[in-house]
Amino acid sequence: PPSLGNPLTSVGQPGSGVWSALFDSLTVIGPDGALEPALALSWDLVNDTRWVFHLRPNVTFHNGAPMNATAVAAILAYLRSPEGRRFYISTEVDTIAAVEVIDPLTLAIETSVPDAILPKRMALVAVPEPDLWRTLGPDGFAQAPVGTGSFKLREWGQATGRMIFDADEDSWRAPIDIDVLELWTVSDATSRVQALITGQVDVLEAVSIDDVELIETSGFKVWAFGGAQVASIAFRTVGNPESPLQDSRVRQALNYAVN
């Protein structure tokens, strides 16, 4: 990823595919779009503006430091700070007015207005090891990230484009039967498919519809699933007086064309 191991900079690829191996968030959105527990086992809406999260016990970061309510509060405080506001993920904490550590495994979040989807927002907030984050700063931490995920970084491999991670057997979601994870970013679609067919890689992401038949006839299974996100199209009309989009009927026609 352009920002290496700083998970606060975006939600898209290739970062999200890398960071999910290293980090966890309070919640996670499953393949069916349903919200599932992660670092938080459960959460309650106490009143219109107060959420209480109950954290998973006995979770540690890759360096052995405990993952607790104080660690979560630290990253939320950072995202609400002037420095943290420069990162994309800070938009997910806009409604947070205060964070209270009730005990090591209980965290209360007070919002300035009712925020019914706050638990879903928390799925985008990865929790880094707070002491290292403070000591190294975002740029230093990005070089040597430490989270609670299934894998811990061995090397970025910036010269080769291949990122190597070792299994963390002490992780609360330790990987099964995988000792080493190697991630390889290849922007060209044809090269990705060839890498799969020739055995250079075991799993391929971002399959083009045009390549599905070739991949399946080569003996591989293609798994398609809906994305847990809302896609939108913006019509640029301001400062563009000659655009056909100035006509509301054109905009409506484009809308009707979307299934």
PDB file of C-alpha atoms in Angstrom:
ATOM      1  CA  PRO A   1       0.000   0.000   0.000  1.00  0.00           C
ATOM      2  CA  PRO A   2       1.222   3.568  -0.608  1.00  0.00           C
ATOM      3  CA  SER A   3       1.073   4.211   3.150  1.00  0.00           C
ATOM      4  CA  LEU A   4       2.529   0.780   4.048  1.00  0.00           C
ATOM      5  CA  GLY A   5       1.279  -0.170   7.530  1.00  0.00           C
ATOM      6  CA  ASN A   6      -0.748   2.927   8.388  1.00  0.00           C
ATOM      7  CA  PRO A   7      -4.365   1.680   8.291  1.00  0.00           C
ATOM      8  CA  LEU A   8      -5.922   5.115   8.800  1.00  0.00           C
ATOM      9  CA  THR A   9      -5.328   6.419   5.295  1.00  0.00           C
ATOM     10  CA  SER A  10      -7.956   4.668   3.151  1.00  0.00           C
ATOM     11  CA  VAL A  11     -10.492   1.857   2.889  1.00  0.00           C
ATOM     12  CA  GLY A  12      -9.657   0.642  -0.624  1.00  0.00           C
ATOM     13  CA  GLN A  13      -7.248  -1.787  -2.189  1.00  0.00           C
ATOM     14  CA  PRO A  14      -4.461  -2.664  -1.925  1.00  0.00           C
ATOM     15  CA  GLY A  15      -4.359  -1.349   1.644  1.00  0.00           C
ATOM     16  CA  SER A  16      -7.488  -3.022   2.981  1.00  0.00           C
ATOM     17  CA  GLY A  17      -6.329  -6.432   1.773  1.00  0.00           C
ATOM     18  CA  VAL A  18      -3.019  -6.030   3.571  1.00  0.00           C
ATOM     19  CA  TRP A  19      -4.250  -4.400   6.773  1.00  0.00           C
ATOM     20  CA  SER A  20      -6.881  -7.058   7.438  1.00  0.00           C
ATOM     21  CA  ALA A  21      -4.013  -9.516   8.003  1.00  0.00           C
ATOM     22  CA  LEU A  22      -2.281  -7.184  10.476  1.00  0.00           C
ATOM     23  CA  PHE A  23      -5.060  -5.381  12.320  1.00  0.00           C
ATOM     24  CA  ASP A  24      -8.496  -5.779  13.801  1.00  0.00           C
ATOM     25  CA  SER A  25     -11.297  -3.331  14.504  1.00  0.00           C
ATOM     26  CA  LEU A  26     -14.062  -3.396  17.093  1.00  0.00           C
ATOM     27  CA  THR A  27     -16.504  -4.845  14.579  1.00  0.00           C
ATOM     28  CA  VAL A  28     -16.328  -6.344  11.103  1.00  0.00           C
ATOM     29  CA  ILE A  29     -18.812  -6.380   8.235  1.00  0.00           C
ATOM     30  CA  GLY A  30     -19.266  -9.918   6.929  1.00  0.00           C
ATOM     31  CA  PRO A  31     -19.672 -11.020   3.295  1.00  0.00           C
ATOM     32  CA  ASP A  32     -23.456 -10.785   3.621  1.00  0.00           C
ATOM     33  CA  GLY A  33     -23.251  -7.208   4.902  1.00  0.00           C
ATOM     34  CA  ALA A  34     -24.144  -8.174   8.478  1.00  0.00           C
ATOM     35  CA  LEU A  35     -22.202  -6.657  11.359  1.00  0.00           C
ATOM     36  CA  GLU A  36     -20.147  -9.196  13.313  1.00  0.00           C
ATOM     37  CA  PRO A  37     -18.039  -9.079  16.510  1.00  0.00           C
ATOM     38  CA  ALA A  38     -14.281  -8.597  16.276  1.00  0.00           C
ATOM     39  CA  LEU A  39     -12.320  -6.922  19.080  1.00  0.00           C
ATOM     40  CA  ALA A  40     -15.716  -6.107  20.593  1.00  0.00           C
ATOM     41  CA  LEU A  41     -17.858  -9.102  21.510  1.00  0.00           C
ATOM     42  CA  SER A  42     -21.021  -7.022  21.901  1.00  0.00           C
ATOM     43  CA  TRP A  43     -22.305  -3.443  22.042  1.00  0.00           C
ATOM     44  CA  ASP A  44     -25.340  -1.759  23.547  1.00  0.00           C
ATOM     45  CA  LEU A  45     -27.172   1.481  22.826  1.00  0.00           C
ATOM     46  CA  VAL A  46     -27.742   2.860  26.325  1.00  0.00           C
ATOM     47  CA  ASN A  47     -29.572   5.985  25.181  1.00  0.00           C
ATOM     48  CA  ASP A  48     -29.850   8.041  21.994  1.00  0.00           C
ATOM     49  CA  THR A  49     -26.210   9.135  22.092  1.00  0.00           C
ATOM     50  CA  ARG A  50     -24.351   6.602  24.245  1.00  0.00           C
ATOM     51  CA  TRP A  51     -22.915   3.294  23.039  1.00  0.00           C
ATOM     52  CA  VAL A  52     -21.133   0.799  25.305  1.00  0.00           C
ATOM     53  CA  PHE A  53     -18.748  -1.734  23.748  1.00  0.00           C
ATOM     54  CA  HIS A  54     -17.748  -4.913  25.592  1.00  0.00           C
ATOM     55  CA  LEU A  55     -14.302  -6.036  24.438  1.00  0.00           C
ATOM     56  CA  ARG A  56     -12.924  -9.494  23.797  1.00  0.00           C
ATOM     57  CA  PRO A  57     -10.746 -10.679  26.725  1.00  0.00           C
ATOM     58  CA  ASN A  58      -7.168 -11.977  26.531  1.00  0.00           C
ATOM     59  CA  VAL A  59      -6.264 -10.255  23.271  1.00  0.00           C
ATOM     60  CA  THR A  60      -2.692  -9.043  22.817  1.00  0.00           C
ATOM     61  CA  PHE A  61      -0.819  -7.139  20.150  1.00  0.00           C
ATOM     62  CA  HIS A  62       1.974  -8.815  18.198  1.00  0.00           C
ATOM     63  CA  ASN A  63       4.538  -7.406  20.658  1.00  0.00           C
ATOM     64  CA  GLY A  64       2.711  -8.838  23.684  1.00  0.00           C
ATOM     65  CA  ALA A  65       1.099  -5.580  24.837  1.00  0.00           C
ATOM     66  CA  PRO A  66      -2.524  -5.962  25.983  1.00  0.00           C
ATOM     67  CA  MET A  67      -5.347  -4.879  23.717  1.00  0.00           C
ATOM     68  CA  ASN A  68      -7.857  -3.191  25.999  1.00  0.00           C
ATOM     69  CA  ALA A  69     -10.265  -0.273  26.245  1.00  0.00           C
ATOM     70  CA  THR A  70      -7.383   2.152  26.784  1.00  0.00           C
ATOM     71  CA  ALA A  71      -5.814   1.095  23.469  1.00  0.00           C
ATOM     72  CA  VAL A  72      -9.087   1.625  21.608  1.00  0.00           C
ATOM     73  CA  ALA A  73      -9.652   4.983  23.316  1.00  0.00           C
ATOM     74  CA  ALA A  74      -6.158   6.077  22.266  1.00  0.00           C
ATOM     75  CA  ILE A  75      -6.762   5.609  18.537  1.00  0.00           C
ATOM     76  CA  LEU A  76     -10.190   7.268  18.751  1.00  0.00           C
ATOM     77  CA  ALA A  77      -8.621  10.243  20.542  1.00  0.00           C
ATOM     78  CA  TYR A  78      -5.902  10.449  17.897  1.00  0.00           C
ATOM     79  CA  LEU A  79      -8.424  10.441  15.038  1.00  0.00           C
ATOM     80  CA  ARG A  80     -10.294  13.288  16.733  1.00  0.00           C
ATOM     81  CA  SER A  81      -7.099  15.339  17.176  1.00  0.00           C
ATOM     82  CA  PRO A  82      -5.934  18.009  14.690  1.00  0.00           C
ATOM     83  CA  GLU A  83      -3.160  15.698  13.477  1.00  0.00           C
ATOM     84  CA  GLY A  84      -5.465  12.703  13.134  1.00  0.00           C
ATOM     85  CA  ARG A  85      -7.998  14.708  11.163  1.00  0.00           C
ATOM     86  CA  ARG A  86      -5.710  14.594   8.118  1.00  0.00           C
ATOM     87  CA  PHE A  87      -6.350  10.867   7.713  1.00  0.00           C
ATOM     88  CA  TYR A  88      -9.325   9.560   5.768  1.00  0.00           C
ATOM     89  CA  ILE A  89     -10.646   7.277   8.531  1.00  0.00           C
ATOM     90  CA  SER A  90     -11.126  10.296  10.822  1.00  0.00           C
ATOM     91  CA  THR A  91     -14.426  10.987   9.019  1.00  0.00           C
ATOM     92  CA  GLU A  92     -15.849   7.903  10.723  1.00  0.00           C
ATOM     93  CA  VAL A  93     -15.474   9.499  14.166  1.00  0.00           C
ATOM     94  CA  ASP A  94     -17.045  12.870  13.320  1.00  0.00           C
ATOM     95  CA  THR A  95     -20.036  12.262  15.586  1.00  0.00           C
ATOM     96  CA  ILE A  96     -17.973  11.150  18.601  1.00  0.00           C
ATOM     97  CA  ALA A  97     -18.040  13.733  21.382  1.00  0.00           C
ATOM     98  CA  ALA A  98     -16.349  11.756  24.188  1.00  0.00           C
ATOM     99  CA  VAL A  99     -14.835   8.363  24.930  1.00  0.00           C
ATOM    100  CA  GLU A 100     -14.855   6.837  28.420  1.00  0.00           C
ATOM    101  CA  VAL A 101     -12.820   3.854  29.591  1.00  0.00           C
ATOM    102  CA  ILE A 102     -15.120   2.186  32.117  1.00  0.00           C
ATOM    103  CA  ASP A 103     -12.793  -0.748  32.796  1.00  0.00           C
ATOM    104  CA  PRO A 104     -10.158  -2.647  30.787  1.00  0.00           C
ATOM    105  CA  LEU A 105     -12.803  -4.468  28.743  1.00  0.00           C
ATOM    106  CA  THR A 106     -15.585  -1.865  28.621  1.00  0.00           C
ATOM    107  CA  LEU A 107     -15.612   1.303  26.528  1.00  0.00           C
ATOM    108  CA  ALA A 108     -18.344   3.942  26.324  1.00  0.00           C
ATOM    109  CA  ILE A 109     -18.676   6.269  23.327  1.00  0.00           C
ATOM    110  CA  GLU A 110     -20.803   9.399  23.563  1.00  0.00           C
ATOM    111  CA  THR A 111     -21.901  10.979  20.276  1.00  0.00           C
ATOM    112  CA  SER A 112     -22.894  14.577  19.675  1.00  0.00           C
ATOM    113  CA  VAL A 113     -26.021  13.464  17.795  1.00  0.00           C
ATOM    114  CA  PRO A 114     -27.779  10.098  17.528  1.00  0.00           C
ATOM    115  CA  ASP A 115     -25.629   7.869  15.296  1.00  0.00           C
ATOM    116  CA  ALA A 116     -27.430   4.608  14.572  1.00  0.00           C
ATOM    117  CA  ILE A 117     -24.578   3.174  12.478  1.00  0.00           C
ATOM    118  CA  LEU A 118     -21.684   3.919  14.837  1.00  0.00           C
ATOM    119  CA  PRO A 119     -20.921   0.174  15.315  1.00  0.00           C
ATOM    120  CA  LYS A 120     -20.629  -0.122  11.530  1.00  0.00           C
ATOM    121  CA  ARG A 121     -18.321   2.893  11.427  1.00  0.00           C
ATOM    122  CA  MET A 122     -16.094   1.155  13.960  1.00  0.00           C
ATOM    123  CA  ALA A 123     -15.501  -1.640  11.435  1.00  0.00           C
ATOM    124  CA  LEU A 124     -13.295   0.810   9.518  1.00  0.00           C
ATOM    125  CA  VAL A 125     -11.196   1.897  12.510  1.00  0.00           C
ATOM    126  CA  ALA A 126      -8.225  -0.476  12.866  1.00  0.00           C
ATOM    127  CA  VAL A 127      -6.574  -0.531  16.292  1.00  0.00           C
ATOM    128  CA  PRO A 128      -2.753  -0.166  16.226  1.00  0.00           C
ATOM    129  CA  GLU A 129      -0.532  -0.766  19.250  1.00  0.00           C
ATOM    130  CA  PRO A 130      -0.883   2.658  20.977  1.00  0.00           C
ATOM    131  CA  ASP A 131       2.538   2.975  22.628  1.00  0.00           C
ATOM    132  CA  LEU A 132       4.364   2.277  19.355  1.00  0.00           C
ATOM    133  CA  TRP A 133       2.027   4.626  17.501  1.00  0.00           C
ATOM    134  CA  ARG A 134       2.878   7.425  19.936  1.00  0.00           C
ATOM    135  CA  THR A 135       6.613   6.631  20.008  1.00  0.00           C
ATOM    136  CA  LEU A 136       7.204   6.130  16.273  1.00  0.00           C
ATOM    137  CA  GLY A 137       4.581   8.461  14.863  1.00  0.00           C
ATOM    138  CA  PRO A 138       2.410   7.516  11.863  1.00  0.00           C
ATOM    139  CA  ASP A 139       5.301   7.350   9.381  1.00  0.00           C
ATOM    140  CA  GLY A 140       7.583   5.308  11.625  1.00  0.00           C
ATOM    141  CA  PHE A 141       4.746   2.998  12.638  1.00  0.00           C
ATOM    142  CA  ALA A 142       3.889   2.456   8.965  1.00  0.00           C
ATOM    143  CA  GLN A 143       7.332   0.932   8.457  1.00  0.00           C
ATOM    144  CA  ALA A 144       6.969  -1.488  11.396  1.00  0.00           C
ATOM    145  CA  PRO A 145       3.246  -1.935  12.129  1.00  0.00           C
ATOM    146  CA  VAL A 146       1.980  -3.909  15.117  1.00  0.00           C
ATOM    147  CA  GLY A 147      -1.637  -5.013  15.446  1.00  0.00           C
ATOM    148  CA  THR A 148      -3.688  -7.939  16.748  1.00  0.00           C
ATOM    149  CA  GLY A 149      -4.323  -9.707  13.422  1.00  0.00           C
ATOM    150  CA  SER A 150      -3.589 -13.223  12.248  1.00  0.00           C
ATOM    151  CA  PHE A 151      -0.205 -12.279  10.797  1.00  0.00           C
ATOM    152  CA  LYS A 152       2.727 -10.077  11.742  1.00  0.00           C
ATOM    153  CA  LEU A 153       5.005  -8.310   9.306  1.00  0.00           C
ATOM    154  CA  ARG A 154       8.311  -9.882   8.315  1.00  0.00           C
ATOM    155  CA  GLU A 155       9.234  -7.537   5.459  1.00  0.00           C
ATOM    156  CA  TRP A 156       7.548  -5.157   3.053  1.00  0.00           C
ATOM    157  CA  GLY A 157       9.644  -6.311   0.085  1.00  0.00           C
ATOM    158  CA  GLN A 158       9.370  -2.926  -1.579  1.00  0.00           C
ATOM    159  CA  ALA A 159      12.031  -3.892  -4.139  1.00  0.00           C
ATOM    160  CA  THR A 160      10.144  -7.026  -5.228  1.00  0.00           C
ATOM    161  CA  GLY A 161       6.563  -5.933  -4.644  1.00  0.00           C
ATOM    162  CA  ARG A 162       5.975  -9.001  -2.466  1.00  0.00           C
ATOM    163  CA  MET A 163       4.974  -8.487   1.168  1.00  0.00           C
ATOM    164  CA  ILE A 164       5.761 -11.320   3.582  1.00  0.00           C
ATOM    165  CA  PHE A 165       3.984 -11.998   6.876  1.00  0.00           C
ATOM    166  CA  ASP A 166       4.440 -14.702   9.499  1.00  0.00           C
ATOM    167  CA  ALA A 167       1.570 -16.354  11.326  1.00  0.00           C
ATOM    168  CA  ASP A 168       0.957 -15.116  14.861  1.00  0.00           C
ATOM    169  CA  GLU A 169       0.009 -18.265  16.721  1.00  0.00           C
ATOM    170  CA  ASP A 170      -0.866 -16.174  19.783  1.00  0.00           C
ATOM    171  CA  SER A 171      -3.437 -14.099  17.895  1.00  0.00           C
ATOM    172  CA  TRP A 172      -7.057 -14.437  18.990  1.00  0.00           C
ATOM    173  CA  ARG A 173      -7.749 -15.426  15.375  1.00  0.00           C
ATOM    174  CA  ALA A 174      -4.598 -17.434  14.697  1.00  0.00           C
ATOM    175  CA  PRO A 175      -4.419 -18.786  11.125  1.00  0.00           C
ATOM    176  CA  ILE A 176      -4.951 -22.497  10.530  1.00  0.00           C
ATOM    177  CA  ASP A 177      -2.330 -24.416   8.529  1.00  0.00           C
ATOM    178  CA  ILE A 178      -0.717 -21.272   7.098  1.00  0.00           C
ATOM    179  CA  ASP A 179       2.703 -20.377   8.459  1.00  0.00           C
ATOM    180  CA  VAL A 180       3.670 -17.679   5.961  1.00  0.00           C
ATOM    181  CA  LEU A 181       1.509 -15.283   3.965  1.00  0.00           C
ATOM    182  CA  GLU A 182       2.956 -13.644   0.862  1.00  0.00           C
ATOM    183  CA  LEU A 183       0.973 -10.840  -0.748  1.00  0.00           C
ATOM    184  CA  TRP A 184       1.883  -9.693  -4.221  1.00  0.00           C
ATOM    185  CA  THR A 185       0.394  -6.579  -5.811  1.00  0.00           C
ATOM    186  CA  VAL A 186       0.063  -6.860  -9.607  1.00  0.00           C
ATOM    187  CA  SER A 187      -1.816  -4.050 -11.336  1.00  0.00           C
ATOM    188  CA  ASP A 188      -2.068  -5.708 -14.773  1.00  0.00           C
ATOM    189  CA  ALA A 189      -5.069  -8.061 -15.050  1.00  0.00           C
ATOM    190  CA  THR A 190      -3.461 -10.372 -17.623  1.00  0.00           C
ATOM    191  CA  SER A 191      -0.353 -10.792 -15.484  1.00  0.00           C
ATOM    192  CA  ARG A 192      -2.512 -11.642 -12.453  1.00  0.00           C
ATOM    193  CA  VAL A 193      -4.314 -14.404 -14.330  1.00  0.00           C
ATOM    194  CA  GLN A 194      -1.073 -15.820 -15.713  1.00  0.00           C
ATOM    195  CA  ALA A 195       0.435 -15.862 -12.228  1.00  0.00           C
ATOM    196  CA  LEU A 196      -2.508 -17.966 -11.040  1.00  0.00           C
ATOM    197  CA  ILE A 197      -2.491 -20.396 -13.984  1.00  0.00           C
ATOM    198  CA  THR A 198       1.274 -20.950 -13.831  1.00  0.00           C
ATOM    199  CA  GLY A 199       1.211 -21.601 -10.081  1.00  0.00           C
ATOM    200  CA  GLN A 200       3.035 -18.459  -8.955  1.00  0.00           C
ATOM    201  CA  VAL A 201       0.110 -17.563  -6.690  1.00  0.00           C
ATOM    202  CA  ASP A 202      -2.535 -19.632  -4.908  1.00  0.00           C
ATOM    203  CA  VAL A 203      -5.310 -17.062  -4.692  1.00  0.00           C
ATOM    204  CA  LEU A 204      -6.191 -14.196  -7.008  1.00  0.00           C
ATOM    205  CA  GLU A 205      -8.265 -11.137  -6.158  1.00  0.00           C
ATOM    206  CA  ALA A 206     -10.017  -8.696  -8.515  1.00  0.00           C
ATOM    207  CA  VAL A 207     -10.941 -11.113 -11.316  1.00  0.00           C
ATOM    208  CA  SER A 208     -12.178  -9.498 -14.517  1.00  0.00           C
ATOM    209  CA  ILE A 209     -15.462 -10.858 -15.856  1.00  0.00           C
ATOM    210  CA  ASP A 210     -13.680 -11.414 -19.185  1.00  0.00           C
ATOM    211  CA  ASP A 211     -11.240 -13.809 -17.482  1.00  0.00           C
ATOM    212  CA  VAL A 212     -13.731 -15.963 -15.584  1.00  0.00           C
ATOM    213  CA  GLU A 213     -14.123 -18.579 -18.332  1.00  0.00           C
ATOM    214  CA  LEU A 214     -10.351 -18.957 -18.784  1.00  0.00           C
ATOM    215  CA  ILE A 215      -9.801 -19.322 -15.040  1.00  0.00           C
ATOM    216  CA  GLU A 216     -12.574 -21.897 -14.631  1.00  0.00           C
ATOM    217  CA  THR A 217     -11.475 -23.963 -17.636  1.00  0.00           C
ATOM    218  CA  SER A 218      -7.976 -23.980 -16.117  1.00  0.00           C
ATOM    219  CA  GLY A 219      -9.380 -25.829 -13.117  1.00  0.00           C
ATOM    220  CA  PHE A 220      -9.870 -22.976 -10.669  1.00  0.00           C
ATOM    221  CA  LYS A 221     -13.004 -21.919  -8.812  1.00  0.00           C
ATOM    222  CA  VAL A 222     -14.208 -18.324  -9.021  1.00  0.00           C
ATOM    223  CA  TRP A 223     -15.998 -16.973  -5.975  1.00  0.00           C
ATOM    224  CA  ALA A 224     -18.202 -13.914  -6.515  1.00  0.00           C
ATOM    225  CA  PHE A 225     -19.843 -11.995  -3.689  1.00  0.00           C
ATOM    226  CA  GLY A 226     -21.453  -8.640  -3.085  1.00  0.00           C
ATOM    227  CA  GLY A 227     -19.366  -5.814  -1.711  1.00  0.00           C
ATOM    228  CA  ALA A 228     -20.268  -4.427   1.712  1.00  0.00           C
ATOM    229  CA  GLN A 229     -20.394  -0.869   0.446  1.00  0.00           C
ATOM    230  CA  VAL A 230     -22.596   1.637  -1.352  1.00  0.00           C
ATOM    231  CA  ALA A 231     -21.391   2.791  -4.762  1.00  0.00           C
ATOM    232  CA  SER A 232     -22.466   6.186  -6.039  1.00  0.00           C
ATOM    233  CA  ILE A 233     -22.123   8.281  -9.190  1.00  0.00           C
ATOM    234  CA  ALA A 234     -21.522  12.032  -8.952  1.00  0.00           C
ATOM    235  CA  PHE A 235     -22.788  14.291 -11.744  1.00  0.00           C
ATOM    236  CA  ARG A 236     -20.455  17.186 -12.404  1.00  0.00           C
ATOM    237  CA  THR A 237     -22.648  20.142 -13.346  1.00  0.00           C
ATOM    238  CA  VAL A 238     -21.131  23.092 -11.453  1.00  0.00           C
ATOM    239  CA  GLY A 239     -18.687  25.001 -13.664  1.00  0.00           C
ATOM    240  CA  ASN A 240     -19.575  22.857 -16.666  1.00  0.00           C
ATOM    241  CA  PRO A 241     -22.381  24.739 -18.423  1.00  0.00           C
ATOM    242  CA  GLU A 242     -22.136  22.868 -21.748  1.00  0.00           C
ATOM    243  CA  SER A 243     -22.499  19.420 -20.207  1.00  0.00           C
ATOM    244  CA  PRO A 244     -25.548  17.346 -21.205  1.00  0.00           C
ATOM    245  CA  LEU A 245     -25.821  16.620 -17.478  1.00  0.00           C
ATOM    246  CA  GLN A 246     -27.280  20.090 -17.006  1.00  0.00           C
ATOM    247  CA  ASP A 247     -30.549  18.615 -18.318  1.00  0.00           C
ATOM    248  CA  SER A 248     -32.320  16.798 -15.484  1.00  0.00           C
ATOM    249  CA  ARG A 249     -33.828  14.363 -18.020  1.00  0.00           C
ATOM    250  CA  VAL A 250     -30.335  13.152 -18.928  1.00  0.00           C
ATOM    251  CA  ARG A 251     -29.508  12.580 -15.276  1.00  0.00           C
ATOM    252  CA  GLN A 252     -32.786  10.699 -14.814  1.00  0.00           C
ATOM    253  CA  ALA A 253     -32.097   8.560 -17.882  1.00  0.00           C
ATOM    254  CA  LEU A 254     -28.675   7.596 -16.521  1.00  0.00           C
ATOM    255  CA  ASN A 255     -30.281   6.736 -13.197  1.00  0.00           C
ATOM    256  CA  TYR A 256     -32.919   4.544 -14.850  1.00  0.00           C
ATOM    257  CA  ALA A 257     -30.191   2.710 -16.759  1.00  0.00           C
ATOM    258  CA  VAL A 258     -28.592   1.492 -13.530  1.00  0.00           C
ATOM    259  CA  ASN A 259     -29.938  -1.894 -12.437  1.00  0.00           C
TER     260      ASN A 259
END
